[in-house]
mmCIF file of C-alpha atoms in Angstrom:
data_model
loop_
_atom_site.group_PDB
_atom_site.id
_atom_site.type_symbol
_atom_site.label_atom_id
_atom_site.label_comp_id
_atom_site.label_asym_id
_atom_site.label_seq_id
_atom_site.Cartn_x
_atom_site.Cartn_y
_atom_site.Cartn_z
ATOM 1 C CA UNK T 1 42.253 4.387 -22.394
ATOM 2 C CA UNK T 2 44.071 5.017 -25.641
ATOM 3 C CA UNK T 3 43.560 8.500 -27.050
ATOM 4 C CA UNK T 4 44.562 9.531 -30.521
ATOM 5 C CA UNK T 5 46.596 12.693 -30.631
ATOM 6 C CA UNK T 6 45.923 15.577 -32.991
ATOM 7 C CA UNK T 7 48.465 14.244 -35.484
ATOM 8 C CA UNK T 8 46.430 11.048 -35.891
ATOM 9 C CA UNK T 9 43.257 12.886 -36.881
ATOM 10 C CA UNK T 10 45.247 15.298 -39.058
ATOM 11 C CA UNK T 11 46.545 12.267 -40.974
ATOM 12 C CA UNK T 12 43.006 10.907 -41.330
ATOM 13 C CA UNK T 13 41.818 14.284 -42.658
ATOM 14 C CA UNK T 14 44.742 14.369 -45.113
ATOM 15 C CA UNK T 15 43.820 10.888 -46.327
ATOM 16 C CA UNK T 16 40.212 12.056 -46.825
ATOM 17 C CA UNK T 17 41.436 14.997 -48.908
ATOM 18 C CA UNK T 18 43.672 12.752 -51.021
ATOM 19 C CA UNK T 19 40.859 10.282 -51.651
ATOM 20 C CA UNK T 20 38.451 13.073 -52.586
ATOM 21 C CA UNK T 21 41.052 14.528 -54.976
ATOM 22 C CA UNK T 22 41.287 11.101 -56.619
ATOM 23 C CA UNK T 23 37.511 11.018 -57.092
ATOM 24 C CA UNK T 24 36.913 8.463 -54.340
ATOM 25 C CA UNK T 25 34.686 8.582 -51.284
ATOM 26 C CA UNK T 26 36.488 8.584 -47.955
ATOM 27 C CA UNK T 27 34.785 6.802 -45.062
ATOM 28 C CA UNK T 28 36.940 7.494 -42.004
ATOM 29 C CA UNK T 29 36.632 5.356 -38.896
ATOM 30 C CA UNK T 30 35.462 7.506 -35.996
ATOM 31 C CA UNK T 31 36.012 5.589 -32.728
ATOM 32 C CA UNK T 32 34.200 7.191 -29.787
ATOM 33 C CA UNK T 33 36.897 5.895 -27.435
ATOM 34 C CA UNK T 34 39.399 8.310 -28.983
ATOM 35 C CA UNK T 35 37.601 11.458 -27.825
ATOM 36 C CA UNK T 36 37.930 13.306 -24.544
ATOM 37 C CA UNK T 37 34.411 14.727 -24.755
ATOM 38 C CA UNK T 38 31.684 15.839 -27.186
ATOM 39 C CA UNK T 39 33.552 19.055 -28.030
ATOM 40 C CA UNK T 40 36.650 17.070 -29.041
ATOM 41 C CA UNK T 41 34.533 14.750 -31.190
ATOM 42 C CA UNK T 42 32.836 17.744 -32.798
ATOM 43 C CA UNK T 43 36.147 19.386 -33.694
ATOM 44 C CA UNK T 44 37.409 16.192 -35.340
ATOM 45 C CA UNK T 45 34.157 15.705 -37.253
ATOM 46 C CA UNK T 46 34.360 19.316 -38.463
ATOM 47 C CA UNK T 47 37.920 18.681 -39.701
ATOM 48 C CA UNK T 48 36.864 15.497 -41.492
ATOM 49 C CA UNK T 49 33.930 17.296 -43.096
ATOM 50 C CA UNK T 50 36.202 20.126 -44.256
ATOM 51 C CA UNK T 51 38.479 17.453 -45.746
ATOM 52 C CA UNK T 52 35.598 16.150 -47.878
ATOM 53 C CA UNK T 53 34.305 13.206 -45.867
ATOM 54 C CA UNK T 54 30.521 12.827 -46.068
ATOM 55 C CA UNK T 55 30.230 9.405 -44.419
ATOM 56 C CA UNK T 56 31.802 8.036 -41.246
ATOM 57 C CA UNK T 57 32.067 4.557 -39.732
ATOM 58 C CA UNK T 58 31.139 5.376 -36.128
ATOM 59 C CA UNK T 59 32.326 2.724 -33.666
ATOM 60 C CA UNK T 60 32.746 2.522 -29.898
ATOM 61 C CA UNK T 61 36.345 1.333 -30.171
ATOM 62 C CA UNK T 62 37.738 -1.859 -28.677
ATOM 63 C CA UNK T 63 39.141 0.051 -25.725
ATOM 64 C CA UNK T 64 35.906 1.899 -24.874
ATOM 65 C CA UNK T 65 35.619 2.073 -21.082
ATOM 66 C CA UNK T 66 32.730 4.489 -20.616
ATOM 67 C CA UNK T 67 34.804 7.624 -19.992
ATOM 68 C CA UNK T 68 34.519 8.892 -23.584
ATOM 69 C CA UNK T 69 31.338 9.935 -25.381
ATOM 70 C CA UNK T 70 29.345 6.847 -26.360
ATOM 71 C CA UNK T 71 28.884 5.774 -29.955
ATOM 72 C CA UNK T 72 25.306 7.102 -30.064
ATOM 73 C CA UNK T 73 26.431 10.577 -28.948
ATOM 74 C CA UNK T 74 29.213 10.639 -31.555
ATOM 75 C CA UNK T 75 26.758 9.482 -34.242
ATOM 76 C CA UNK T 76 24.362 12.289 -33.274
ATOM 77 C CA UNK T 77 27.194 14.816 -33.579
ATOM 78 C CA UNK T 78 28.130 13.368 -36.982
ATOM 79 C CA UNK T 79 24.538 13.488 -38.261
ATOM 80 C CA UNK T 80 24.228 17.098 -37.057
ATOM 81 C CA UNK T 81 27.169 17.885 -39.348
ATOM 82 C CA UNK T 82 25.579 16.125 -42.324
ATOM 83 C CA UNK T 83 27.486 12.834 -42.186
ATOM 84 C CA UNK T 84 25.921 9.579 -43.311
ATOM 85 C CA UNK T 85 26.658 7.267 -40.387
ATOM 86 C CA UNK T 86 27.736 3.686 -40.838
ATOM 87 C CA UNK T 87 27.890 1.305 -37.893
ATOM 88 C CA UNK T 88 29.735 -1.939 -37.224
ATOM 89 C CA UNK T 89 27.689 -5.119 -37.258
ATOM 90 C CA UNK T 90 28.669 -8.500 -35.884
ATOM 91 C CA UNK T 91 26.587 -11.267 -37.488
ATOM 92 C CA UNK T 92 28.492 -13.956 -35.599
ATOM 93 C CA UNK T 93 28.306 -12.071 -32.283
ATOM 94 C CA UNK T 94 30.526 -9.745 -30.288
ATOM 95 C CA UNK T 95 32.018 -10.514 -26.867
ATOM 96 C CA UNK T 96 31.015 -7.103 -25.460
ATOM 97 C CA UNK T 97 27.514 -6.752 -26.929
ATOM 98 C CA UNK T 98 24.916 -9.444 -26.487
ATOM 99 C CA UNK T 99 22.022 -7.335 -27.841
ATOM 100 C CA UNK T 100 22.922 -8.236 -31.418
ATOM 101 C CA UNK T 101 20.646 -7.045 -34.187
ATOM 102 C CA UNK T 102 18.132 -5.195 -31.972
ATOM 103 C CA UNK T 103 20.605 -2.484 -30.929
ATOM 104 C CA UNK T 104 21.900 -2.186 -34.472
ATOM 105 C CA UNK T 105 18.352 -1.807 -35.839
ATOM 106 C CA UNK T 106 17.824 1.145 -33.483
ATOM 107 C CA UNK T 107 21.022 2.777 -34.753
ATOM 108 C CA UNK T 108 19.940 2.245 -38.360
ATOM 109 C CA UNK T 109 16.490 3.754 -37.897
ATOM 110 C CA UNK T 110 17.536 7.310 -38.892
ATOM 111 C CA UNK T 111 17.398 7.741 -42.654
ATOM 112 C CA UNK T 112 20.620 7.184 -44.510
ATOM 113 C CA UNK T 113 22.362 5.064 -41.873
ATOM 114 C CA UNK T 114 24.173 1.921 -42.943
ATOM 115 C CA UNK T 115 26.112 -1.005 -41.574
ATOM 116 C CA UNK T 116 29.505 -2.530 -42.250
ATOM 117 C CA UNK T 117 29.822 -6.069 -40.936
ATOM 118 C CA UNK T 118 32.754 -7.963 -39.626
ATOM 119 C CA UNK T 119 33.752 -11.202 -41.340
ATOM 120 C CA UNK T 120 30.980 -13.755 -41.722
ATOM 121 C CA UNK T 121 31.775 -17.356 -42.475
ATOM 122 C CA UNK T 122 28.258 -18.822 -42.506
ATOM 123 C CA UNK T 123 25.757 -17.530 -45.102
ATOM 124 C CA UNK T 124 22.815 -18.782 -43.011
ATOM 125 C CA UNK T 125 23.980 -16.677 -40.059
ATOM 126 C CA UNK T 126 24.249 -13.609 -42.299
ATOM 127 C CA UNK T 127 20.691 -14.042 -43.609
ATOM 128 C CA UNK T 128 19.207 -14.449 -40.122
ATOM 129 C CA UNK T 129 21.234 -11.529 -38.809
ATOM 130 C CA UNK T 130 20.111 -9.256 -41.646
ATOM 131 C CA UNK T 131 16.479 -10.095 -40.885
ATOM 132 C CA UNK T 132 16.990 -9.163 -37.211
ATOM 133 C CA UNK T 133 19.028 -6.021 -37.872
ATOM 134 C CA UNK T 134 16.726 -4.309 -40.350
ATOM 135 C CA UNK T 135 14.488 -1.610 -38.712
ATOM 136 C CA UNK T 136 10.758 -1.863 -39.218
ATOM 137 C CA UNK T 137 10.846 -4.639 -41.954
ATOM 138 C CA UNK T 138 12.973 -2.453 -44.243
ATOM 139 C CA UNK T 139 14.643 -4.482 -46.984
ATOM 140 C CA UNK T 140 17.156 -1.998 -48.395
ATOM 141 C CA UNK T 141 20.327 -2.849 -50.246
ATOM 142 C CA UNK T 142 23.009 -4.957 -48.656
ATOM 143 C CA UNK T 143 26.441 -4.326 -50.070
ATOM 144 C CA UNK T 144 29.034 -6.951 -49.415
ATOM 145 C CA UNK T 145 32.777 -6.737 -49.493
ATOM 146 C CA UNK T 146 33.839 -10.301 -50.072
ATOM 147 C CA UNK T 147 37.223 -11.418 -48.821
ATOM 148 C CA UNK T 148 38.208 -14.389 -50.975
ATOM 149 C CA UNK T 149 40.052 -16.288 -48.256
ATOM 150 C CA UNK T 150 40.567 -19.766 -49.570
ATOM 151 C CA UNK T 151 40.523 -18.507 -53.152
ATOM 152 C CA UNK T 152 37.968 -17.249 -55.624
ATOM 153 C CA UNK T 153 36.206 -20.623 -55.823
ATOM 154 C CA UNK T 154 35.492 -20.525 -52.073
ATOM 155 C CA UNK T 155 34.155 -16.963 -52.389
ATOM 156 C CA UNK T 156 31.822 -18.022 -55.205
ATOM 157 C CA UNK T 157 30.523 -20.926 -53.108
ATOM 158 C CA UNK T 158 29.787 -18.426 -50.310
ATOM 159 C CA UNK T 159 27.939 -16.114 -52.724
ATOM 160 C CA UNK T 160 25.918 -19.033 -54.101
ATOM 161 C CA UNK T 161 24.942 -19.959 -50.547
ATOM 162 C CA UNK T 162 23.773 -16.380 -49.943
ATOM 163 C CA UNK T 163 21.654 -16.519 -53.087
ATOM 164 C CA UNK T 164 20.066 -19.763 -51.854
ATOM 165 C CA UNK T 165 19.059 -17.904 -48.656
ATOM 166 C CA UNK T 166 17.252 -15.190 -50.617
ATOM 167 C CA UNK T 167 20.078 -12.657 -50.691
ATOM 168 C CA UNK T 168 20.452 -12.100 -54.398
ATOM 169 C CA UNK T 169 23.007 -10.244 -56.443
ATOM 170 C CA UNK T 170 21.732 -7.034 -58.001
ATOM 171 C CA UNK T 171 23.672 -4.338 -59.851
ATOM 172 C CA UNK T 172 25.309 -2.176 -57.208
ATOM 173 C CA UNK T 173 24.961 -4.650 -54.376
ATOM 174 C CA UNK T 174 22.918 -7.432 -52.868
ATOM 175 C CA UNK T 175 19.230 -7.090 -52.134
ATOM 176 C CA UNK T 176 16.629 -9.125 -50.333
ATOM 177 C CA UNK T 177 15.139 -11.667 -52.662
ATOM 178 C CA UNK T 178 11.594 -12.819 -52.535
#
């Protein structure tokens, strides 16, 4: 298993401080697979908090083999320290997690949690996935970061397709239409 050394997390904390100084919000990636145990994860989260981070993208890590704290344990440690937790979502599926939206909905249940998705190429898949991933019929805002692969025209076609599926543009993000 790959472990990040102290210098790695020191660099992440320095980046958080620089972003905060520039008036931006830092959202460091916090891969559970990089920690030896809960105490190690807690120390890193404390350092990130001291550096000004208030949110964290908590992920298992592609090399997670079960010997490190799991993503839920790291998220609990982050919440205990006041972090808003974001989680990775995979609308088009993930080779190591077949539970899809149900597991994500459980992670999102605590107030203030959010999701960052991987690339999505099919607007219909995104709409169905959002419906399955939302806890307890919550509609909430969906904020998209659109990668204009294929050019701006292709990105606009994608956004139009989302709007036709009831995911409408609103100031500050996308929301569920109705």
